[in-house]
Amino acid sequence: MKIKWYNTIESTNSAMEISKTELSHKEVWAARFQTAGRGQRGNVWSSAAGDNLTFSIYLEPRHIRACDQFVLSQAVSLGVCGYLGSRGVHAKIKWPNDIYVSGNKICGILIEHSVGGTFLKDTIVGIGLNLNQRQFPGNLPNPTSLSLETGRTYDVESELETLLEHIFEEYDAAGESTDSRYLQMLYLKDEPHTFTIAGSGEPLEGRITGVAQDGRLAVMTASGIRYFAHKQIAY
Ligand code: BTN
């Protein structure tokens, strides 16, 4: 497994994006500290230096149609949950790209694709997983870490290797069973919940029933099933 470790880097996703032409499939760049870590929806990803996993994987999933790209999010999320399970922690996937433990966020995933025709050309999967950090800035709504969940401390480099084994196993096996296993791990599935419609801020009573093949979240409401793309709904 080829892992390149940086002590300090702006953002492993951004650095890989710039160097794409020199990268090979499944290459991994990891940082002990990122000065400009990026999260979803243009947010900042901050992580205490040396405590956590902040890394990116470069993939060339050229067999996957662009319209089926959500399968990568599914495979990576299942890999992260499998890794956490191997450490005795039961995690759930909060659609689309967060991993939760008991209602708190332990890991965020930022997936950036480039498309060539109808197929994916390359994909950078950025992962921030809280490993040893025990105190977080007050502006984060609900952070947790593996260490807070288990009371142990972890060796960052060897944990990354184990996590990658889980992720690549899911990536290599991605296919028909991915969908059903993903649904079993879906946070709040079948549970009544009040969602928020993005933009209007309007509340919506419903329960998650699944995820469509194009990655939209399916929510059963009083007026039937409604489908939401990333950024159209919050919960
Ligand atoms: C999120 O939950 O908002 C996604 C967070 C993704 C953070 C990771 S850390 C490694 C990689 N480099 C980045 O700049 N972001 C991702």
PDB file of N, CA and C in Angstrom, residues 114-187:
ATOM      1  N   SER A 114     -13.959  13.598 -11.292  1.00  0.00           N
ATOM      2  CA  SER A 114     -13.974  14.227 -12.613  1.00  0.00           C
ATOM      3  C   SER A 114     -14.453  13.174 -13.598  1.00  0.00           C
ATOM      4  N   VAL A 115     -15.217  13.644 -14.560  1.00  0.00           N
ATOM      5  CA  VAL A 115     -15.942  12.747 -15.462  1.00  0.00           C
ATOM      6  C   VAL A 115     -15.342  12.838 -16.855  1.00  0.00           C
ATOM      7  N   GLY A 116     -15.240  11.662 -17.538  1.00  0.00           N
ATOM      8  CA  GLY A 116     -14.805  11.659 -18.941  1.00  0.00           C
ATOM      9  C   GLY A 116     -15.884  10.952 -19.749  1.00  0.00           C
ATOM     10  N   GLY A 117     -16.683  11.678 -20.472  1.00  0.00           N
ATOM     11  CA  GLY A 117     -17.805  11.076 -21.205  1.00  0.00           C
ATOM     12  C   GLY A 117     -18.863  10.595 -20.235  1.00  0.00           C
ATOM     13  N   THR A 118     -19.280   9.322 -20.370  1.00  0.00           N
ATOM     14  CA  THR A 118     -20.337   8.828 -19.468  1.00  0.00           C
ATOM     15  C   THR A 118     -19.748   8.134 -18.237  1.00  0.00           C
ATOM     16  N   PHE A 119     -18.445   7.955 -18.218  1.00  0.00           N
ATOM     17  CA  PHE A 119     -17.814   7.248 -17.097  1.00  0.00           C
ATOM     18  C   PHE A 119     -16.995   8.192 -16.216  1.00  0.00           C
ATOM     19  N   LEU A 120     -16.741   7.743 -14.983  1.00  0.00           N
ATOM     20  CA  LEU A 120     -15.856   8.521 -14.113  1.00  0.00           C
ATOM     21  C   LEU A 120     -14.433   8.418 -14.649  1.00  0.00           C
ATOM     22  N   LYS A 121     -13.693   9.489 -14.491  1.00  0.00           N
ATOM     23  CA  LYS A 121     -12.295   9.492 -14.944  1.00  0.00           C
ATOM     24  C   LYS A 121     -11.385   9.312 -13.740  1.00  0.00           C
ATOM     25  N   ASP A 122     -11.514  10.201 -12.802  1.00  0.00           N
ATOM     26  CA  ASP A 122     -10.789  10.014 -11.548  1.00  0.00           C
ATOM     27  C   ASP A 122     -11.569  10.601 -10.395  1.00  0.00           C
ATOM     28  N   THR A 123     -11.221  10.112  -9.213  1.00  0.00           N
ATOM     29  CA  THR A 123     -11.957  10.495  -8.007  1.00  0.00           C
ATOM     30  C   THR A 123     -10.964  10.680  -6.871  1.00  0.00           C
ATOM     31  N   ILE A 124     -11.143  11.767  -6.136  1.00  0.00           N
ATOM     32  CA  ILE A 124     -10.331  11.964  -4.925  1.00  0.00           C
ATOM     33  C   ILE A 124     -11.270  11.840  -3.729  1.00  0.00           C
ATOM     34  N   VAL A 125     -10.979  10.857  -2.890  1.00  0.00           N
ATOM     35  CA  VAL A 125     -11.798  10.621  -1.700  1.00  0.00           C
ATOM     36  C   VAL A 125     -11.037  11.171  -0.505  1.00  0.00           C
ATOM     37  N   GLY A 126     -11.546  12.241   0.089  1.00  0.00           N
ATOM     38  CA  GLY A 126     -10.898  12.825   1.267  1.00  0.00           C
ATOM     39  C   GLY A 126     -11.631  12.384   2.523  1.00  0.00           C
ATOM     40  N   ILE A 127     -10.865  11.948   3.505  1.00  0.00           N
ATOM     41  CA  ILE A 127     -11.483  11.435   4.732  1.00  0.00           C
ATOM     42  C   ILE A 127     -10.839  12.093   5.952  1.00  0.00           C
ATOM     43  N   GLY A 128     -11.695  12.585   6.837  1.00  0.00           N
ATOM     44  CA  GLY A 128     -11.231  13.097   8.122  1.00  0.00           C
ATOM     45  C   GLY A 128     -11.888  12.251   9.200  1.00  0.00           C
ATOM     46  N   LEU A 129     -11.095  11.481   9.916  1.00  0.00           N
ATOM     47  CA  LEU A 129     -11.662  10.609  10.964  1.00  0.00           C
ATOM     48  C   LEU A 129     -11.013  10.971  12.294  1.00  0.00           C
ATOM     49  N   ASN A 130     -11.842  11.335  13.260  1.00  0.00           N
ATOM     50  CA  ASN A 130     -11.326  11.739  14.572  1.00  0.00           C
ATOM     51  C   ASN A 130     -10.891  10.506  15.341  1.00  0.00           C
ATOM     52  N   LEU A 131      -9.585  10.467  15.630  1.00  0.00           N
ATOM     53  CA  LEU A 131      -9.020   9.269  16.252  1.00  0.00           C
ATOM     54  C   LEU A 131      -8.735   9.516  17.740  1.00  0.00           C
ATOM     55  N   ASN A 132      -7.782  10.422  18.009  1.00  0.00           N
ATOM     56  CA  ASN A 132      -7.335  10.618  19.392  1.00  0.00           C
ATOM     57  C   ASN A 132      -7.769  11.941  20.008  1.00  0.00           C
ATOM     58  N   GLN A 133      -8.360  12.821  19.216  1.00  0.00           N
ATOM     59  CA  GLN A 133      -8.725  14.143  19.734  1.00  0.00           C
ATOM     60  C   GLN A 133      -9.850  13.999  20.764  1.00  0.00           C
ATOM     61  N   ARG A 134      -9.689  14.680  21.898  1.00  0.00           N
ATOM     62  CA  ARG A 134     -10.707  14.540  22.956  1.00  0.00           C
ATOM     63  C   ARG A 134     -11.402  15.851  23.256  1.00  0.00           C
ATOM     64  N   GLN A 135     -10.820  16.955  22.757  1.00  0.00           N
ATOM     65  CA  GLN A 135     -11.484  18.251  22.961  1.00  0.00           C
ATOM     66  C   GLN A 135     -11.624  18.914  21.613  1.00  0.00           C
ATOM     67  N   PHE A 136     -12.781  19.494  21.378  1.00  0.00           N
ATOM     68  CA  PHE A 136     -13.084  20.081  20.071  1.00  0.00           C
ATOM     69  C   PHE A 136     -13.534  21.524  20.245  1.00  0.00           C
ATOM     70  N   PRO A 137     -13.313  22.349  19.195  1.00  0.00           N
ATOM     71  CA  PRO A 137     -13.799  23.726  19.260  1.00  0.00           C
ATOM     72  C   PRO A 137     -15.316  23.747  19.470  1.00  0.00           C
ATOM     73  N   GLY A 138     -15.800  24.730  20.208  1.00  0.00           N
ATOM     74  CA  GLY A 138     -17.210  24.790  20.584  1.00  0.00           C
ATOM     75  C   GLY A 138     -18.159  24.995  19.422  1.00  0.00           C
ATOM     76  N   ASN A 139     -17.637  25.442  18.270  1.00  0.00           N
ATOM     77  CA  ASN A 139     -18.543  25.707  17.137  1.00  0.00           C
ATOM     78  C   ASN A 139     -18.946  24.432  16.392  1.00  0.00           C
ATOM     79  N   LEU A 140     -18.297  23.308  16.711  1.00  0.00           N
ATOM     80  CA  LEU A 140     -18.692  22.056  16.044  1.00  0.00           C
ATOM     81  C   LEU A 140     -19.895  21.476  16.789  1.00  0.00           C
ATOM     82  N   PRO A 141     -20.977  21.169  16.081  1.00  0.00           N
ATOM     83  CA  PRO A 141     -22.215  20.819  16.777  1.00  0.00           C
ATOM     84  C   PRO A 141     -22.148  19.521  17.590  1.00  0.00           C
ATOM     85  N   ASN A 142     -21.519  18.472  17.048  1.00  0.00           N
ATOM     86  CA  ASN A 142     -21.633  17.171  17.722  1.00  0.00           C
ATOM     87  C   ASN A 142     -20.460  16.249  17.391  1.00  0.00           C
ATOM     88  N   PRO A 143     -19.223  16.698  17.677  1.00  0.00           N
ATOM     89  CA  PRO A 143     -18.087  15.841  17.318  1.00  0.00           C
ATOM     90  C   PRO A 143     -17.855  14.718  18.325  1.00  0.00           C
ATOM     91  N   THR A 144     -17.316  13.619  17.847  1.00  0.00           N
ATOM     92  CA  THR A 144     -16.785  12.604  18.753  1.00  0.00           C
ATOM     93  C   THR A 144     -15.530  12.021  18.101  1.00  0.00           C
ATOM     94  N   SER A 145     -14.849  11.146  18.799  1.00  0.00           N
ATOM     95  CA  SER A 145     -13.635  10.519  18.252  1.00  0.00           C
ATOM     96  C   SER A 145     -13.600   9.067  18.726  1.00  0.00           C
ATOM     97  N   LEU A 146     -12.749   8.286  18.076  1.00  0.00           N
ATOM     98  CA  LEU A 146     -12.615   6.883  18.483  1.00  0.00           C
ATOM     99  C   LEU A 146     -12.158   6.801  19.935  1.00  0.00           C
ATOM    100  N   SER A 147     -11.248   7.708  20.293  1.00  0.00           N
ATOM    101  CA  SER A 147     -10.724   7.710  21.648  1.00  0.00           C
ATOM    102  C   SER A 147     -11.814   8.045  22.680  1.00  0.00           C
ATOM    103  N   LEU A 148     -12.684   9.020  22.341  1.00  0.00           N
ATOM    104  CA  LEU A 148     -13.779   9.346  23.264  1.00  0.00           C
ATOM    105  C   LEU A 148     -14.737   8.163  23.398  1.00  0.00           C
ATOM    106  N   GLU A 149     -14.900   7.409  22.334  1.00  0.00           N
ATOM    107  CA  GLU A 149     -15.844   6.286  22.366  1.00  0.00           C
ATOM    108  C   GLU A 149     -15.297   5.080  23.121  1.00  0.00           C
ATOM    109  N   THR A 150     -13.978   4.870  23.054  1.00  0.00           N
ATOM    110  CA  THR A 150     -13.421   3.629  23.627  1.00  0.00           C
ATOM    111  C   THR A 150     -12.525   3.869  24.846  1.00  0.00           C
ATOM    112  N   GLY A 151     -12.091   5.128  25.043  1.00  0.00           N
ATOM    113  CA  GLY A 151     -11.182   5.419  26.162  1.00  0.00           C
ATOM    114  C   GLY A 151      -9.735   5.035  25.872  1.00  0.00           C
ATOM    115  N   ARG A 152      -9.446   4.626  24.631  1.00  0.00           N
ATOM    116  CA  ARG A 152      -8.061   4.231  24.289  1.00  0.00           C
ATOM    117  C   ARG A 152      -7.405   5.299  23.424  1.00  0.00           C
ATOM    118  N   THR A 153      -6.082   5.170  23.251  1.00  0.00           N
ATOM    119  CA  THR A 153      -5.407   6.011  22.259  1.00  0.00           C
ATOM    120  C   THR A 153      -4.844   5.107  21.170  1.00  0.00           C
ATOM    121  N   TYR A 154      -4.692   5.679  20.007  1.00  0.00           N
ATOM    122  CA  TYR A 154      -4.388   4.870  18.818  1.00  0.00           C
ATOM    123  C   TYR A 154      -3.137   5.370  18.112  1.00  0.00           C
ATOM    124  N   ASP A 155      -2.436   4.451  17.478  1.00  0.00           N
ATOM    125  CA  ASP A 155      -1.293   4.798  16.652  1.00  0.00           C
ATOM    126  C   ASP A 155      -1.830   5.222  15.274  1.00  0.00           C
ATOM    127  N   VAL A 156      -1.587   6.474  14.945  1.00  0.00           N
ATOM    128  CA  VAL A 156      -2.222   7.064  13.767  1.00  0.00           C
ATOM    129  C   VAL A 156      -1.841   6.315  12.485  1.00  0.00           C
ATOM    130  N   GLU A 157      -0.556   6.009  12.333  1.00  0.00           N
ATOM    131  CA  GLU A 157      -0.114   5.392  11.065  1.00  0.00           C
ATOM    132  C   GLU A 157      -0.661   3.982  10.888  1.00  0.00           C
ATOM    133  N   SER A 158      -0.628   3.183  11.940  1.00  0.00           N
ATOM    134  CA  SER A 158      -1.111   1.808  11.753  1.00  0.00           C
ATOM    135  C   SER A 158      -2.631   1.774  11.629  1.00  0.00           C
ATOM    136  N   GLU A 159      -3.329   2.709  12.299  1.00  0.00           N
ATOM    137  CA  GLU A 159      -4.797   2.748  12.137  1.00  0.00           C
ATOM    138  C   GLU A 159      -5.160   3.100  10.704  1.00  0.00           C
ATOM    139  N   LEU A 160      -4.365   3.989  10.086  1.00  0.00           N
ATOM    140  CA  LEU A 160      -4.668   4.342   8.688  1.00  0.00           C
ATOM    141  C   LEU A 160      -4.549   3.100   7.808  1.00  0.00           C
ATOM    142  N   GLU A 161      -3.529   2.296   8.037  1.00  0.00           N
ATOM    143  CA  GLU A 161      -3.366   1.084   7.213  1.00  0.00           C
ATOM    144  C   GLU A 161      -4.561   0.149   7.361  1.00  0.00           C
ATOM    145  N   THR A 162      -5.018  -0.029   8.601  1.00  0.00           N
ATOM    146  CA  THR A 162      -6.174  -0.919   8.820  1.00  0.00           C
ATOM    147  C   THR A 162      -7.426  -0.340   8.181  1.00  0.00           C
ATOM    148  N   LEU A 163      -7.623   0.968   8.341  1.00  0.00           N
ATOM    149  CA  LEU A 163      -8.803   1.612   7.740  1.00  0.00           C
ATOM    150  C   LEU A 163      -8.784   1.450   6.217  1.00  0.00           C
ATOM    151  N   LEU A 164      -7.615   1.641   5.622  1.00  0.00           N
ATOM    152  CA  LEU A 164      -7.517   1.517   4.160  1.00  0.00           C
ATOM    153  C   LEU A 164      -7.827   0.095   3.699  1.00  0.00           C
ATOM    154  N   GLU A 165      -7.408  -0.893   4.487  1.00  0.00           N
ATOM    155  CA  GLU A 165      -7.731  -2.285   4.107  1.00  0.00           C
ATOM    156  C   GLU A 165      -9.242  -2.456   4.011  1.00  0.00           C
ATOM    157  N   HIS A 166      -9.966  -1.903   4.981  1.00  0.00           N
ATOM    158  CA  HIS A 166     -11.440  -2.001   4.963  1.00  0.00           C
ATOM    159  C   HIS A 166     -12.024  -1.255   3.760  1.00  0.00           C
ATOM    160  N   ILE A 167     -11.496  -0.064   3.491  1.00  0.00           N
ATOM    161  CA  ILE A 167     -12.055   0.738   2.390  1.00  0.00           C
ATOM    162  C   ILE A 167     -11.789   0.059   1.044  1.00  0.00           C
ATOM    163  N   PHE A 168     -10.570  -0.428   0.843  1.00  0.00           N
ATOM    164  CA  PHE A 168     -10.252  -1.038  -0.460  1.00  0.00           C
ATOM    165  C   PHE A 168     -10.997  -2.362  -0.649  1.00  0.00           C
ATOM    166  N   GLU A 169     -11.230  -3.058   0.453  1.00  0.00           N
ATOM    167  CA  GLU A 169     -12.014  -4.303   0.348  1.00  0.00           C
ATOM    168  C   GLU A 169     -13.425  -3.978  -0.160  1.00  0.00           C
ATOM    169  N   GLU A 170     -14.020  -2.927   0.389  1.00  0.00           N
ATOM    170  CA  GLU A 170     -15.366  -2.519  -0.057  1.00  0.00           C
ATOM    171  C   GLU A 170     -15.321  -1.991  -1.494  1.00  0.00           C
ATOM    172  N   TYR A 171     -14.291  -1.231  -1.809  1.00  0.00           N
ATOM    173  CA  TYR A 171     -14.182  -0.676  -3.164  1.00  0.00           C
ATOM    174  C   TYR A 171     -14.074  -1.819  -4.179  1.00  0.00           C
ATOM    175  N   ASP A 172     -13.217  -2.787  -3.886  1.00  0.00           N
ATOM    176  CA  ASP A 172     -12.999  -3.888  -4.838  1.00  0.00           C
ATOM    177  C   ASP A 172     -14.252  -4.746  -4.997  1.00  0.00           C
ATOM    178  N   ALA A 173     -15.045  -4.834  -3.927  1.00  0.00           N
ATOM    179  CA  ALA A 173     -16.227  -5.709  -3.955  1.00  0.00           C
ATOM    180  C   ALA A 173     -17.499  -4.936  -4.327  1.00  0.00           C
ATOM    181  N   ALA A 174     -17.373  -3.637  -4.604  1.00  0.00           N
ATOM    182  CA  ALA A 174     -18.581  -2.809  -4.819  1.00  0.00           C
ATOM    183  C   ALA A 174     -19.440  -3.424  -5.907  1.00  0.00           C
ATOM    184  N   GLY A 175     -20.713  -3.580  -5.611  1.00  0.00           N
ATOM    185  CA  GLY A 175     -21.628  -4.208  -6.565  1.00  0.00           C
ATOM    186  C   GLY A 175     -22.995  -4.348  -5.962  1.00  0.00           C
ATOM    187  N   GLU A 176     -23.635  -5.464  -6.269  1.00  0.00           N
ATOM    188  CA  GLU A 176     -25.037  -5.591  -5.878  1.00  0.00           C
ATOM    189  C   GLU A 176     -25.274  -5.597  -4.373  1.00  0.00           C
ATOM    190  N   SER A 177     -24.387  -6.248  -3.609  1.00  0.00           N
ATOM    191  CA  SER A 177     -24.672  -6.335  -2.173  1.00  0.00           C
ATOM    192  C   SER A 177     -24.360  -5.014  -1.457  1.00  0.00           C
ATOM    193  N   THR A 178     -23.656  -4.113  -2.128  1.00  0.00           N
ATOM    194  CA  THR A 178     -23.285  -2.846  -1.484  1.00  0.00           C
ATOM    195  C   THR A 178     -24.543  -2.105  -1.031  1.00  0.00           C
ATOM    196  N   ASP A 179     -25.537  -2.074  -1.911  1.00  0.00           N
ATOM    197  CA  ASP A 179     -26.750  -1.322  -1.655  1.00  0.00           C
ATOM    198  C   ASP A 179     -27.483  -1.801  -0.398  1.00  0.00           C
ATOM    199  N   SER A 180     -27.659  -3.124  -0.282  1.00  0.00           N
ATOM    200  CA  SER A 180     -28.440  -3.630   0.857  1.00  0.00           C
ATOM    201  C   SER A 180     -27.651  -3.465   2.155  1.00  0.00           C
ATOM    202  N   ARG A 181     -26.340  -3.645   2.085  1.00  0.00           N
ATOM    203  CA  ARG A 181     -25.550  -3.470   3.308  1.00  0.00           C
ATOM    204  C   ARG A 181     -25.510  -1.998   3.712  1.00  0.00           C
ATOM    205  N   TYR A 182     -25.491  -1.124   2.713  1.00  0.00           N
ATOM    206  CA  TYR A 182     -25.518   0.320   2.984  1.00  0.00           C
ATOM    207  C   TYR A 182     -26.811   0.689   3.720  1.00  0.00           C
ATOM    208  N   LEU A 183     -27.931   0.162   3.238  1.00  0.00           N
ATOM    209  CA  LEU A 183     -29.224   0.497   3.853  1.00  0.00           C
ATOM    210  C   LEU A 183     -29.278   0.070   5.313  1.00  0.00           C
ATOM    211  N   GLN A 184     -28.633  -1.072   5.607  1.00  0.00           N
ATOM    212  CA  GLN A 184     -28.631  -1.545   7.002  1.00  0.00           C
ATOM    213  C   GLN A 184     -27.873  -0.594   7.934  1.00  0.00           C
ATOM    214  N   MET A 185     -26.954   0.161   7.345  1.00  0.00           N
ATOM    215  CA  MET A 185     -26.109   1.046   8.169  1.00  0.00           C
ATOM    216  C   MET A 185     -26.589   2.496   8.141  1.00  0.00           C
ATOM    217  N   LEU A 186     -27.712   2.735   7.493  1.00  0.00           N
ATOM    218  CA  LEU A 186     -28.153   4.121   7.279  1.00  0.00           C
ATOM    219  C   LEU A 186     -28.756   4.723   8.554  1.00  0.00           C
ATOM    220  N   TYR A 187     -28.177   5.830   8.976  1.00  0.00           N
ATOM    221  CA  TYR A 187     -28.607   6.557  10.179  1.00  0.00           C
ATOM    222  C   TYR A 187     -30.049   7.036  10.025  1.00  0.00           C
TER     223      TYR A 187
END
